[in-house]
Short mmCIF file of C-alpha atoms in Angstrom, two decimals:
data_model
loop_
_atom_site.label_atom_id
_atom_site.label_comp_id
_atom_site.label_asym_id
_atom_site.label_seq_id
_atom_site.Cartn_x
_atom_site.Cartn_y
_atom_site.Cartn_z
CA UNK A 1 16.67 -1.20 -1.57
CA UNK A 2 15.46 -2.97 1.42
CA UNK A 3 12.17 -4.53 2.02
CA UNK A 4 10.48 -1.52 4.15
CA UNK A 5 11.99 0.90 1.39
CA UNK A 6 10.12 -1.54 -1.44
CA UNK A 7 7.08 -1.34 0.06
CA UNK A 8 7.13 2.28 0.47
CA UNK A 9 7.56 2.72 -3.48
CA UNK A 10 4.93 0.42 -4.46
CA UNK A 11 2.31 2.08 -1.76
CA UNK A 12 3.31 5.28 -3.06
CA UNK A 13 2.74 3.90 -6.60
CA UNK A 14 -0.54 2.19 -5.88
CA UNK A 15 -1.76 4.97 -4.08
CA UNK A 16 -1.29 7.48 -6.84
CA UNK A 17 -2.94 5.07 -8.65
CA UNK A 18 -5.89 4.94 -7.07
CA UNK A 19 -6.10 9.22 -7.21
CA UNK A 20 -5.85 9.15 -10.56
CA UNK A 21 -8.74 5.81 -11.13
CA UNK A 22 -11.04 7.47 -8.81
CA UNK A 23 -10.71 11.27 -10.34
CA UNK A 24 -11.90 9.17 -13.17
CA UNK A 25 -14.22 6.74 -12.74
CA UNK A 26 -15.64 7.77 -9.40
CA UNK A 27 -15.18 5.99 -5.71
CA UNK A 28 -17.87 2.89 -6.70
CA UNK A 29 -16.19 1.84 -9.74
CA UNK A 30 -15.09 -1.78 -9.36
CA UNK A 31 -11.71 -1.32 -10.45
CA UNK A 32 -10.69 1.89 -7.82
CA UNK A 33 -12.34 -1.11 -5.34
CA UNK A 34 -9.85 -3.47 -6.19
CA UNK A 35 -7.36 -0.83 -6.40
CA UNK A 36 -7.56 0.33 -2.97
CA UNK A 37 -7.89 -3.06 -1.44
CA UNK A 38 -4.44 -3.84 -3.12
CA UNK A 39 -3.26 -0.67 -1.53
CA UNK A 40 -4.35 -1.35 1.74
CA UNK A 41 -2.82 -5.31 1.34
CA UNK A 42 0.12 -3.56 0.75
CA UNK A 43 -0.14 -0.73 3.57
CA UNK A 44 -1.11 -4.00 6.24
CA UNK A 45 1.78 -5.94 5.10
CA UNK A 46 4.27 -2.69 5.63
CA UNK A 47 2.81 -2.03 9.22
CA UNK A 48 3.44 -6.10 9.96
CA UNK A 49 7.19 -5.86 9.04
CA UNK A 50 7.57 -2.76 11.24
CA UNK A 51 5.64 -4.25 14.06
CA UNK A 52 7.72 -7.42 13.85
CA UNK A 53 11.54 -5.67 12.97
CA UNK A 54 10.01 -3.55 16.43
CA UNK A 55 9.39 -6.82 18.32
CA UNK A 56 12.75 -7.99 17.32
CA UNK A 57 14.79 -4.61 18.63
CA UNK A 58 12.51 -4.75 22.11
CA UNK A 59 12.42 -8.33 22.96
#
């Protein structure tokens, strides 16, 4: 799998994740905090790659 398609299985795993910590433990629990700002690490780095393979194809 390429890079894009990796980082589309591990947001999809952190994010389900992160449903299933905060149905538990509630949206102030430290660990669904950490959880979701490992999710959106992940989601920023998957928007750079696109924005830079974009800048690539355009310019």
């Amino acid at each position: 799998m390429d890079e894009i398609g990796d980082l589309i299985k591990t947001i999809e795993e952190l994010r389900e994740r992160l449903e299933k910590l905060f149905e538990s433990r509630g949206a102030v629990d430290q660990e669904v905090m950490a959880a979701s700002q490992i999710l959106d690490a992940v989601v920023n780095e998957y928007y750079r790659i696109l924005k830079h393979k974009a800048e690539e194809k355009g310019g």
